[in-house]
Structure formats: structure tokens, C-alpha cells
Short mmCIF file of C-alpha atoms in Angstrom, two decimals:
data_model
loop_
_atom_site.label_atom_id
_atom_site.label_comp_id
_atom_site.label_asym_id
_atom_site.label_seq_id
_atom_site.Cartn_x
_atom_site.Cartn_y
_atom_site.Cartn_z
CA MET A 1 -30.25 -63.42 -23.19
CA ASN A 2 -28.05 -61.10 -21.15
CA SER A 3 -24.95 -59.65 -22.82
CA PRO A 4 -21.69 -60.22 -21.00
CA VAL A 5 -20.41 -57.38 -18.81
CA VAL A 6 -17.32 -55.78 -20.34
CA PRO A 7 -14.79 -54.81 -17.70
CA PRO A 8 -13.47 -51.22 -17.82
CA PRO A 9 -10.17 -50.78 -19.55
CA THR A 10 -7.31 -51.07 -17.20
CA GLY A 11 -4.48 -49.97 -19.46
CA ASP A 12 -3.34 -49.05 -22.94
CA ALA A 13 -1.10 -50.66 -25.49
CA SER A 14 1.95 -49.63 -23.51
CA GLY A 15 0.61 -51.25 -20.39
CA ARG A 16 -0.09 -47.97 -18.51
CA ARG A 17 -3.29 -47.84 -16.52
CA VAL A 18 -5.91 -45.10 -16.97
CA ILE A 19 -5.21 -43.80 -13.48
CA ASP A 20 -1.61 -43.25 -14.50
CA HIS A 21 -2.75 -41.05 -17.40
CA VAL A 22 -5.03 -39.11 -15.02
CA ASN A 23 -2.23 -38.61 -12.47
CA ALA A 24 0.18 -37.44 -15.17
CA SER A 25 -2.44 -34.99 -16.46
CA LEU A 26 -3.06 -33.71 -12.94
CA LYS A 27 0.66 -33.17 -12.41
CA ARG A 28 0.89 -31.15 -15.62
CA ARG A 29 -2.13 -29.04 -14.70
CA HIS A 30 -0.87 -28.45 -11.18
CA ALA A 31 2.55 -27.49 -12.53
CA ALA A 32 0.92 -25.07 -15.00
CA GLU A 33 -1.13 -23.56 -12.17
CA ARG A 34 1.99 -23.10 -10.03
CA ARG A 35 3.79 -21.42 -12.95
CA PHE A 36 0.82 -19.11 -13.51
CA ARG A 37 0.72 -18.15 -9.83
CA ALA A 38 4.46 -17.59 -9.79
CA LEU A 39 4.26 -15.36 -12.88
CA GLY A 40 1.38 -13.41 -11.33
CA MET A 41 3.26 -12.94 -8.08
CA ALA A 42 6.37 -11.88 -10.00
CA ALA A 43 4.35 -9.34 -11.98
CA VAL A 44 2.79 -7.89 -8.81
CA THR A 45 6.18 -7.79 -7.07
CA LEU A 46 7.81 -6.12 -10.07
CA GLY A 47 5.04 -3.51 -10.23
CA LEU A 48 5.32 -2.76 -6.52
CA LEU A 49 9.10 -2.55 -6.88
CA PHE A 50 8.81 0.03 -9.65
CA VAL A 51 6.31 2.05 -7.59
CA ALA A 52 8.63 1.85 -4.56
CA VAL A 53 11.61 3.01 -6.64
CA LEU A 54 9.53 5.90 -7.99
CA PHE A 55 8.41 7.00 -4.52
CA ILE A 56 11.90 6.64 -3.06
CA ASP A 57 13.40 8.70 -5.89
CA ILE A 58 10.78 11.46 -5.48
CA VAL A 59 11.17 11.59 -1.70
CA ALA A 60 14.98 11.50 -1.88
CA LYS A 61 14.99 14.48 -4.23
CA GLY A 62 12.19 16.44 -2.62
CA TYR A 63 12.32 16.13 1.17
CA THR A 64 15.05 18.78 1.44
CA ALA A 65 12.69 21.36 -0.08
CA PHE A 66 10.80 21.42 3.22
CA GLU A 67 13.87 23.11 4.75
CA GLN A 68 15.35 26.47 3.80
CA THR A 69 18.71 28.01 4.65
CA TYR A 70 18.88 31.31 6.53
CA ILE A 71 21.79 33.63 7.35
CA GLN A 72 21.85 35.53 10.65
CA LEU A 73 23.06 39.12 10.41
CA PRO A 74 22.98 42.07 12.85
CA ILE A 75 20.93 44.60 10.88
CA ALA A 76 21.29 48.25 11.84
CA PHE A 77 18.01 49.90 10.88
CA ASP A 78 19.68 53.21 10.03
CA ALA A 79 17.22 56.10 10.07
CA GLU A 80 19.28 57.94 7.43
CA VAL A 81 18.65 55.07 5.00
CA ILE A 82 15.08 54.15 5.92
CA ASP A 83 13.45 57.44 6.93
CA PRO A 84 15.78 60.40 6.29
CA ASP A 85 13.07 63.03 6.82
CA GLY A 86 11.70 61.36 9.98
CA SER A 87 8.12 61.42 8.71
CA ARG A 88 7.45 57.70 9.31
CA ASN A 89 5.36 57.82 6.16
CA ALA A 90 4.41 54.33 4.99
CA GLU A 91 5.28 55.09 1.37
CA THR A 92 8.71 56.41 2.37
CA LEU A 93 9.38 53.36 4.52
CA ALA A 94 8.32 51.01 1.72
CA ASP A 95 10.63 52.68 -0.83
CA ALA A 96 13.75 52.64 1.37
CA ASP A 97 16.93 50.90 0.21
CA TYR A 98 16.87 47.88 2.51
CA MET A 99 19.55 46.10 0.50
CA ALA A 100 21.96 48.80 1.70
CA LEU A 101 21.27 47.70 5.29
CA ILE A 102 22.13 44.11 4.37
CA ASP A 103 25.29 45.18 2.55
CA ASN A 104 26.40 47.19 5.59
CA ALA A 105 25.84 44.16 7.83
CA LEU A 106 27.83 41.89 5.49
CA MET A 107 30.67 44.39 5.27
CA ALA A 108 30.74 44.52 9.06
CA GLU A 109 30.97 40.70 9.21
CA PHE A 110 33.74 40.55 6.58
CA PRO A 111 35.69 43.83 6.79
CA GLU A 112 38.53 42.31 4.74
CA VAL A 113 36.33 42.32 1.63
CA THR A 114 37.20 45.59 -0.07
CA GLU A 115 37.24 44.86 -3.79
CA ARG A 116 34.05 45.87 -5.58
CA SER A 117 33.68 42.52 -7.35
CA ASP A 118 34.12 40.70 -4.05
CA GLN A 119 31.50 42.91 -2.42
CA PHE A 120 29.02 42.05 -5.18
CA ALA A 121 29.75 38.36 -4.69
CA LEU A 122 29.31 38.70 -0.92
CA SER A 123 25.95 40.43 -1.34
CA ALA A 124 24.81 37.58 -3.58
CA ILE A 125 24.83 35.03 -0.74
CA VAL A 126 21.60 36.63 0.52
CA SER A 127 18.36 36.15 -1.39
CA VAL A 128 16.96 38.96 -3.48
CA GLY A 129 13.87 38.60 -1.31
CA ALA A 130 15.74 39.48 1.88
CA PRO A 131 15.21 43.28 1.49
CA TYR A 132 11.47 42.70 1.32
CA GLN A 133 11.73 40.73 4.54
CA LEU A 134 13.25 43.79 6.23
CA GLN A 135 10.64 46.02 4.58
CA ARG A 136 7.81 43.97 6.08
CA MET A 137 9.46 44.13 9.49
CA VAL A 138 9.75 47.93 9.41
CA LEU A 139 6.23 48.46 8.07
CA ALA A 140 4.87 46.22 10.82
CA ASP A 141 6.93 47.92 13.54
CA PRO A 142 8.39 51.35 12.66
CA GLY A 143 9.91 51.42 16.13
CA LEU A 144 12.76 49.30 14.74
CA ILE A 145 14.19 52.39 13.03
CA GLY A 146 17.38 53.43 14.80
CA LYS A 147 17.87 50.03 16.43
CA THR A 148 20.11 47.07 15.64
CA GLU A 149 18.42 43.68 15.52
CA SER A 150 19.72 40.19 14.80
CA VAL A 151 17.72 38.97 11.81
CA TRP A 152 17.66 35.60 10.06
CA LEU A 153 17.63 36.46 6.37
CA LEU A 154 16.72 34.15 3.51
CA ALA A 155 19.81 32.77 1.77
CA ASP A 156 20.31 32.53 -1.98
CA ASP A 157 19.34 29.26 -3.67
CA LEU A 158 22.98 28.35 -4.38
CA VAL A 159 23.81 28.84 -0.70
CA ASP A 160 20.80 26.70 0.15
CA MET A 161 22.10 23.93 -2.11
CA PHE A 162 25.51 24.19 -0.43
CA ALA A 163 24.01 23.92 3.06
CA LYS A 164 22.04 20.83 2.00
CA GLY A 165 25.13 19.09 0.65
CA ARG A 166 24.18 19.46 -3.00
CA VAL A 167 27.45 21.21 -3.89
CA ASP A 168 30.49 18.96 -4.35
CA ARG A 169 33.45 20.85 -2.95
CA ARG A 170 35.87 18.35 -4.49
CA LEU A 171 35.12 19.60 -7.98
CA PRO A 172 37.44 22.16 -9.54
CA GLU A 173 36.39 25.75 -8.92
CA ASP A 174 35.46 26.37 -12.55
CA HIS A 175 33.07 23.38 -12.38
CA ARG A 176 31.14 24.80 -9.42
CA GLN A 177 28.65 27.66 -9.27
CA LEU A 178 30.09 28.70 -5.90
CA ASP A 179 33.73 29.72 -5.99
CA ASP A 180 36.27 29.17 -3.22
CA ARG A 181 35.93 32.66 -1.76
CA THR A 182 32.15 32.22 -1.36
CA LEU A 183 32.66 28.83 0.27
CA GLY A 184 35.10 30.47 2.67
CA TRP A 185 32.52 33.08 3.69
CA LEU A 186 29.87 30.41 4.17
CA ASP A 187 32.25 28.29 6.25
CA ALA A 188 32.97 31.31 8.45
CA LEU A 189 29.25 31.97 8.95
CA ALA A 190 28.57 28.30 9.70
CA ALA A 191 31.41 28.22 12.25
CA LYS A 192 29.82 31.14 14.10
CA GLY A 193 26.36 29.54 13.99
CA GLN A 194 25.02 32.13 11.57
CA LEU A 195 24.08 29.63 8.86
CA GLU A 196 21.07 27.50 9.69
CA LYS A 197 18.37 25.39 8.04
CA ARG A 198 14.78 25.93 9.16
CA PHE A 199 11.37 24.63 8.17
CA ASN A 200 10.43 26.17 4.84
CA THR A 201 7.11 27.84 5.60
CA GLY A 202 7.46 29.93 2.46
CA PHE A 203 7.01 26.81 0.34
CA PHE A 204 3.40 26.63 1.54
CA THR A 205 2.66 30.37 1.83
CA ASN A 206 4.36 31.94 -1.21
CA GLY A 207 3.24 32.09 -4.80
CA ASP A 208 5.46 31.27 -7.76
CA SER A 209 8.75 33.08 -8.30
CA ARG A 210 11.70 33.09 -10.67
CA GLU A 211 13.93 32.72 -7.62
CA PRO A 212 13.82 29.14 -6.29
CA GLU A 213 14.23 30.13 -2.64
CA LEU A 214 11.14 32.37 -2.91
CA ALA A 215 8.96 30.01 -4.91
CA GLY A 216 6.02 28.31 -3.20
CA ILE A 217 2.87 26.36 -3.99
CA ALA A 218 0.31 28.58 -2.24
CA GLY A 219 -0.94 30.03 -5.52
CA ALA A 220 -1.17 26.62 -7.17
CA LEU A 221 -2.96 25.13 -4.15
CA ALA A 222 -5.48 27.98 -4.10
CA GLY A 223 -6.03 27.64 -7.85
CA SER A 224 -6.52 23.89 -7.52
CA PHE A 225 -8.96 24.39 -4.65
CA TYR A 226 -11.12 26.92 -6.53
CA THR A 227 -11.04 24.79 -9.68
CA LEU A 228 -12.08 21.61 -7.86
CA VAL A 229 -14.85 23.35 -5.93
CA LEU A 230 -16.39 24.72 -9.12
CA THR A 231 -15.88 21.40 -10.90
CA LEU A 232 -17.77 19.59 -8.13
CA VAL A 233 -20.55 22.19 -8.17
CA PHE A 234 -20.95 21.88 -11.94
CA SER A 235 -20.39 18.18 -12.52
CA PHE A 236 -22.05 16.42 -9.59
CA PRO A 237 -25.65 17.68 -10.03
CA ILE A 238 -25.46 17.34 -13.82
CA GLY A 239 -23.87 13.89 -13.65
CA VAL A 240 -26.31 12.53 -11.07
CA GLY A 241 -29.29 14.02 -12.91
CA ALA A 242 -28.17 12.55 -16.23
CA ALA A 243 -27.55 9.14 -14.66
CA LEU A 244 -30.95 9.18 -12.92
CA TYR A 245 -32.78 10.05 -16.12
CA LEU A 246 -30.95 7.53 -18.30
CA GLN A 247 -31.28 4.72 -15.77
CA GLU A 248 -34.81 5.25 -14.47
CA PHE A 249 -36.87 7.42 -16.83
CA ALA A 250 -35.40 7.45 -20.34
CA PRO A 251 -37.16 5.25 -22.93
CA LYS A 252 -35.07 2.43 -24.32
CA ASN A 253 -34.55 3.28 -27.97
CA ARG A 254 -31.75 3.91 -30.42
CA TRP A 255 -31.27 7.50 -29.21
CA THR A 256 -30.65 6.54 -25.60
CA ASP A 257 -28.44 3.69 -26.79
CA LEU A 258 -26.44 6.21 -28.82
CA ILE A 259 -26.15 8.52 -25.81
CA GLU A 260 -24.96 5.67 -23.57
CA VAL A 261 -22.35 4.55 -26.10
CA ASN A 262 -21.05 8.10 -26.44
CA ILE A 263 -20.84 8.56 -22.66
CA ASN A 264 -18.77 5.38 -22.40
CA ASN A 265 -16.57 6.55 -25.27
CA LEU A 266 -16.07 9.99 -23.72
CA ALA A 267 -14.71 8.37 -20.55
CA ALA A 268 -11.80 7.05 -22.65
CA VAL A 269 -11.12 10.18 -24.71
CA PRO A 270 -7.65 11.73 -24.11
CA SER A 271 -7.94 14.66 -21.73
CA ILE A 272 -6.27 17.12 -24.10
CA VAL A 273 -9.32 16.83 -26.39
CA PHE A 274 -11.42 18.43 -23.64
CA GLY A 275 -8.86 21.23 -23.46
CA LEU A 276 -9.22 21.84 -27.20
CA LEU A 277 -13.01 21.85 -26.82
CA GLY A 278 -12.80 24.35 -23.96
CA LEU A 279 -10.46 26.55 -25.97
CA ALA A 280 -12.79 26.55 -28.97
CA VAL A 281 -16.13 26.86 -27.17
CA PHE A 282 -15.74 28.48 -23.76
CA ILE A 283 -12.95 30.88 -24.71
CA GLY A 284 -13.52 31.29 -28.45
CA VAL A 285 -17.32 31.52 -28.43
CA PHE A 286 -18.37 32.57 -24.93
CA GLY A 287 -15.31 34.65 -24.08
CA VAL A 288 -14.58 33.10 -20.67
CA PRO A 289 -11.31 34.60 -19.30
CA ARG A 290 -8.19 32.50 -19.77
CA SER A 291 -6.12 31.11 -16.91
CA THR A 292 -8.88 31.32 -14.28
CA PRO A 293 -10.42 28.66 -12.05
CA LEU A 294 -13.72 29.24 -13.86
CA ILE A 295 -12.48 28.12 -17.28
CA GLY A 296 -10.49 25.33 -15.66
CA ALA A 297 -13.59 24.06 -13.86
CA LEU A 298 -15.67 24.13 -17.04
CA VAL A 299 -13.11 22.00 -18.87
CA MET A 300 -12.68 19.64 -15.89
CA THR A 301 -16.48 19.29 -15.73
CA LEU A 302 -16.57 18.06 -19.31
CA MET A 303 -13.83 15.57 -18.50
CA THR A 304 -15.29 14.21 -15.24
CA LEU A 305 -18.95 14.03 -16.29
CA PRO A 306 -18.64 10.61 -18.01
CA THR A 307 -16.95 9.14 -14.92
CA ILE A 308 -19.63 10.48 -12.58
CA ILE A 309 -22.49 9.37 -14.86
CA ILE A 310 -21.13 5.83 -15.22
CA ALA A 311 -20.48 5.49 -11.47
CA SER A 312 -23.91 6.93 -10.62
CA ARG A 313 -25.69 4.55 -12.99
CA ALA A 314 -23.83 1.62 -11.45
CA ALA A 315 -24.90 2.82 -7.99
CA LEU A 316 -28.53 3.10 -9.09
CA THR A 317 -28.40 -0.38 -10.62
CA SER A 318 -27.19 -1.83 -7.32
CA VAL A 319 -30.41 -0.74 -5.52
CA PRO A 320 -32.84 -3.71 -5.54
CA PRO A 321 -36.01 -3.30 -7.66
CA SER A 322 -38.06 -4.20 -4.60
CA ILE A 323 -37.26 -0.76 -3.12
CA ARG A 324 -38.84 0.93 -6.12
CA GLU A 325 -41.78 -1.45 -6.17
CA ALA A 326 -42.48 -0.98 -2.47
CA ALA A 327 -42.37 2.82 -2.77
CA LEU A 328 -44.73 2.76 -5.75
CA GLY A 329 -46.98 0.27 -3.93
CA VAL A 330 -47.63 2.65 -1.02
CA GLY A 331 -48.64 5.46 -3.39
CA ALA A 332 -45.39 7.30 -4.10
CA SER A 333 -44.99 8.84 -7.53
CA PRO A 334 -42.08 7.62 -9.68
CA LEU A 335 -40.21 10.84 -8.91
CA GLN A 336 -40.83 10.47 -5.18
CA ALA A 337 -39.71 6.85 -5.30
CA GLN A 338 -36.44 7.88 -6.89
CA PHE A 339 -35.65 10.93 -4.76
CA HIS A 340 -36.94 9.64 -1.40
CA HIS A 341 -35.90 5.99 -1.56
CA VAL A 342 -33.58 5.00 -4.41
CA LEU A 343 -31.31 8.06 -4.56
CA PRO A 344 -30.37 8.06 -0.83
CA LEU A 345 -29.40 4.39 -1.05
CA ALA A 346 -27.32 4.98 -4.20
CA MET A 347 -25.66 8.16 -2.91
CA PRO A 348 -22.54 6.45 -1.39
CA GLY A 349 -21.63 4.98 -4.78
CA MET A 350 -22.31 8.30 -6.47
CA LEU A 351 -20.08 10.16 -4.00
CA THR A 352 -17.35 7.60 -4.56
CA GLY A 353 -17.52 8.18 -8.30
CA ALA A 354 -17.51 11.95 -7.81
CA ILE A 355 -14.45 11.85 -5.54
CA LEU A 356 -12.57 9.63 -7.99
CA GLY A 357 -13.49 12.03 -10.77
CA MET A 358 -12.21 14.96 -8.70
CA ALA A 359 -8.98 13.07 -8.03
CA ARG A 360 -8.51 12.62 -11.75
CA ALA A 361 -9.21 16.30 -12.33
CA LEU A 362 -6.69 17.28 -9.63
CA GLY A 363 -3.91 15.42 -11.44
CA GLU A 364 -4.65 16.64 -14.97
CA THR A 365 -2.31 18.98 -16.80
CA ALA A 366 -2.82 18.66 -20.57
CA PRO A 367 -6.32 20.21 -20.87
CA LEU A 368 -5.34 23.12 -18.62
CA LEU A 369 -2.31 23.92 -20.76
CA MET A 370 -4.65 24.44 -23.72
CA ILE A 371 -6.74 27.06 -21.89
CA GLY A 372 -3.84 29.20 -20.71
CA MET A 373 -3.35 28.04 -17.13
CA ILE A 374 0.36 27.75 -17.83
CA ALA A 375 0.82 31.48 -17.16
CA PHE A 376 3.39 32.65 -14.62
CA ILE A 377 1.21 33.63 -11.64
CA VAL A 378 2.96 35.28 -8.68
CA ASP A 379 -0.03 36.39 -6.60
CA VAL A 380 -2.22 33.92 -4.74
CA PRO A 381 -5.73 33.96 -6.30
CA HIS A 382 -8.61 35.01 -4.06
CA GLY A 383 -11.57 34.23 -6.29
CA PHE A 384 -12.90 32.12 -9.12
CA THR A 385 -12.06 34.70 -11.78
CA ASP A 386 -8.55 35.65 -10.61
CA PRO A 387 -5.60 34.55 -12.78
CA SER A 388 -4.27 31.31 -11.36
CA THR A 389 -2.58 28.03 -12.04
CA VAL A 390 -2.97 24.55 -10.55
CA LEU A 391 -0.55 22.20 -8.85
CA PRO A 392 0.16 19.84 -11.80
CA VAL A 393 0.87 22.80 -14.08
CA GLN A 394 3.11 24.34 -11.40
CA ILE A 395 5.06 21.07 -11.30
CA TYR A 396 5.36 21.17 -15.10
CA LEU A 397 6.69 24.75 -15.01
CA TRP A 398 9.25 24.01 -12.30
CA ALA A 399 10.43 20.83 -14.02
CA ASP A 400 11.29 22.95 -17.06
CA SER A 401 13.36 25.45 -15.02
CA PRO A 402 17.16 25.22 -15.28
CA GLU A 403 18.00 26.10 -11.66
CA ARG A 404 19.17 23.19 -9.53
CA ALA A 405 17.02 24.28 -6.58
CA PHE A 406 13.84 23.85 -8.63
CA VAL A 407 14.54 20.10 -8.86
CA GLU A 408 13.85 19.59 -5.16
CA ARG A 409 10.84 21.90 -5.27
CA THR A 410 9.42 19.95 -8.20
CA SER A 411 9.76 16.69 -6.27
CA ALA A 412 8.29 18.28 -3.12
CA ALA A 413 5.29 19.56 -5.08
CA ILE A 414 4.81 16.05 -6.52
CA MET A 415 4.83 14.70 -2.96
CA VAL A 416 2.12 17.17 -1.96
CA LEU A 417 0.05 16.28 -5.05
CA LEU A 418 0.39 12.54 -4.38
CA ALA A 419 -0.62 13.09 -0.76
CA PHE A 420 -3.82 14.85 -1.87
CA LEU A 421 -4.57 12.14 -4.45
CA MET A 422 -4.10 9.36 -1.90
CA LEU A 423 -6.23 11.25 0.62
CA MET A 424 -9.06 11.64 -1.90
CA ASN A 425 -8.93 7.97 -2.92
CA LEU A 426 -8.84 6.91 0.74
CA THR A 427 -11.87 9.11 1.40
CA ALA A 428 -13.73 7.43 -1.46
CA VAL A 429 -12.94 3.96 -0.06
CA LEU A 430 -13.96 4.92 3.48
CA LEU A 431 -17.22 6.51 2.30
CA ARG A 432 -18.12 3.39 0.36
CA ARG A 433 -17.32 1.10 3.28
CA ARG A 434 -19.15 3.30 5.77
CA PHE A 435 -22.41 3.85 3.89
CA GLU A 436 -22.61 1.04 1.36
CA ARG A 437 -25.38 -1.50 1.88
CA ARG A 438 -25.19 -5.06 0.62
CA TRP A 439 -28.44 -6.55 -0.56
#
């Protein structure tokens, strides 16, 4: 006997149908999804806003550092001051009192300045590096002696700040670093077209200096270059070799598991720990010289190795097993299969990991402070064992300087560093897109 067919429920005790419950549930889920998307979009927008504010603030403070103020003066290269004995000896020309030539030119421009204190203040509008500028001119061309030439001399950092609008003239005189008499001299020079801003080539060609108008990033750039080159030379072969062994040849046991766990943990260790390790081992035990690209590269190698190993293992994993099997099937040895077939296919991913590791190393400061690369280095290094600093440390040193002009140079150096970081990350993306194969 067949049982009667029970019709599906069409409602509940309140009289609502099942479809009404389903529609209400769908509305709640759709509303929750819209709220989640809105919160995600708000978070992304807020993050981009903060990044935009950061970039705008850095650029607003730093773009003026790419210009430098110069003062034009008619310099009389007096033979009595430069070469009194007429020997044209290079040592005599180098030791001449070139500041006296600048003082004579300033006195000729402002003959009304007769008080000694006023004369000192007038001389201060020109940079302390201006005499060396004249010295280089005379050493390069001794024929200037006895002539009068119009020369654009580097202005003092306070004059540079005034020319860039960083000095508020409305403030009382005792609240400004430039008094009214100095502003009057600068106004007179500007009215005659003898005060001018030009592209600051010295920012890219000079080493560090206590004087802001003379300070540049050439030494830090050279130190960063030598450090990164050595870091790449040390870390890439070791990292790729370690990844190849662990992924393809190492037996799977508790020791390799322990090594893999420690490599992953090292990738998250604070960078200053590597600086302490370098200080204790490389400097304390092996006696590697402090504040050189060599010691910096050794420490950066320790820091970037986990990143390169992890990225290289991921690249090796992405190569299909059929490549290995086919190579072994035609008679290749396991080593030949890896080096001739697997490694070339995994190389784009390995290079990407290496470049990202180098980008991280370029932006690091803490480990380098521990190994002495915070030293004040004036000369541009020319080798891997010359005393040097790197760009992040140079930024740290300038940020701690009290002079107002170092603020813009700090921001400008940050802009240069960010440009290099973005270029390296862009290179990594382009390499991956250009050479990566999808299986």
C-alpha cells in the first residue's frame, strides 16, 4: 500500500513561506558582502592616502636640494696673493690664500662696509668651500693669475635657504639666523643678477661634509654600490647552491627538517641581530676592517641568504617533475638534469628573489650601524676595503644634524633611495614576466 505524498512545507507558524526566509537570508549575506567590500576598499584607500601623504611630504621637503645658490663675483687673481715669487709651483698655488681674493671682491662690491664685524659677516655669505673652488681653477689653469674673471661661487647654506624662500623675513631680527644687514646685501646682489640658483651637481659628486652646501651622496652611493656587488657575489651562488641541494639532493630526515625550519626562522629575524653577529664573528674573530664595503657585504649576505634560498626553492618547485624525468630518461645524470634542464628554467624566479634580497639590503641601516659604517666619511671610496658608508646610514646621519639645510638634503637622499628601490623591484617584476614559463 503506497504511503501518501506529503507536500513540502510552504510556511511556518507565522505564515511566512520558506522562500521568504531564503530571500531574507540572501539579503543579509549580500549586505554583509557589500560591507566587507566597502571596508576593504576603505582600507586600501586609506593605505594609499598615507603613502601619498608620505611621498608628497618627502618631495616637498627635498626637491629644493637639487638646486644650489651661487653668488657671482669679479675675482681678481692677484699674483701677489697667489704666486708672490712667480714660480708657478703647484704647491705654492695650492697653499695660496684664496679667501683673501673673495674678501677683496666682496669689499669691492660693498665699499660702504668698513667695520670689522660687518666685514666678517659679509665674508660669511660665501661658502667655506668657495676658496677651494678658486684653488681648483688656478691649478687647472695657472694662466688665470693676473687676470680678473667673473666667477659663480658657492653660497653659504643660510644664504641658500634664503634664496629658496626658507627664511621668513617677517620674523623679528633676533628670531632669524640672517640679520637685516645680511638680507640687505643679498637683496642688492639679487637686484644685480648676482644671486642665482643652479642645478646642484655637487649633491651627486661630493662626499659627506659638515657644511650642508658642500655635502653630497657620492660617497654613500659608491659605498652602497660596492656593498651590493659583494653581497650579490657572496649570497647568490651560496643561496642557489643551498636551495638546489635541499630541494633536489638532500635526504628527507630530521636534520634537513631542522635546517629548513631554521632558514624560515632566519628570514624573520630582526636585521640588527645579523649586525651583532657580524660584529662578534667577522670583526671580533676574523679581524675584518670596520666601516668597509667588505664587512657590510658579509653582514648583508647573512641577512639576504634566507630570502634567496626560500625564493630559489620555490622556483625549483615550480619546474614540473616531467622535466627531470625526461632528462634522466635520455641518460643524463642527476647533476646534469639539474644544471642543464631544471636550473635554467628556475633561474628567473631565483633572480627575482635575489633582486628583492638586494633591495632589502640596500634599505637596511641597523646592522650596518653595529659594524661601524656610521663613521663620518668625506672621501669617495674607490675599493672594497676603503672606509665608506651607505645611503641609508647617510640619511640617518643627516637627519640627526641640526642645520636647517640638512633637512632638504635628507629628504632628497630619501628620494634617491626610494628611486633605486622602486627600480630594483620593477626590474624583478619585469624579469619574472619576461622569462617566467607557466606549466
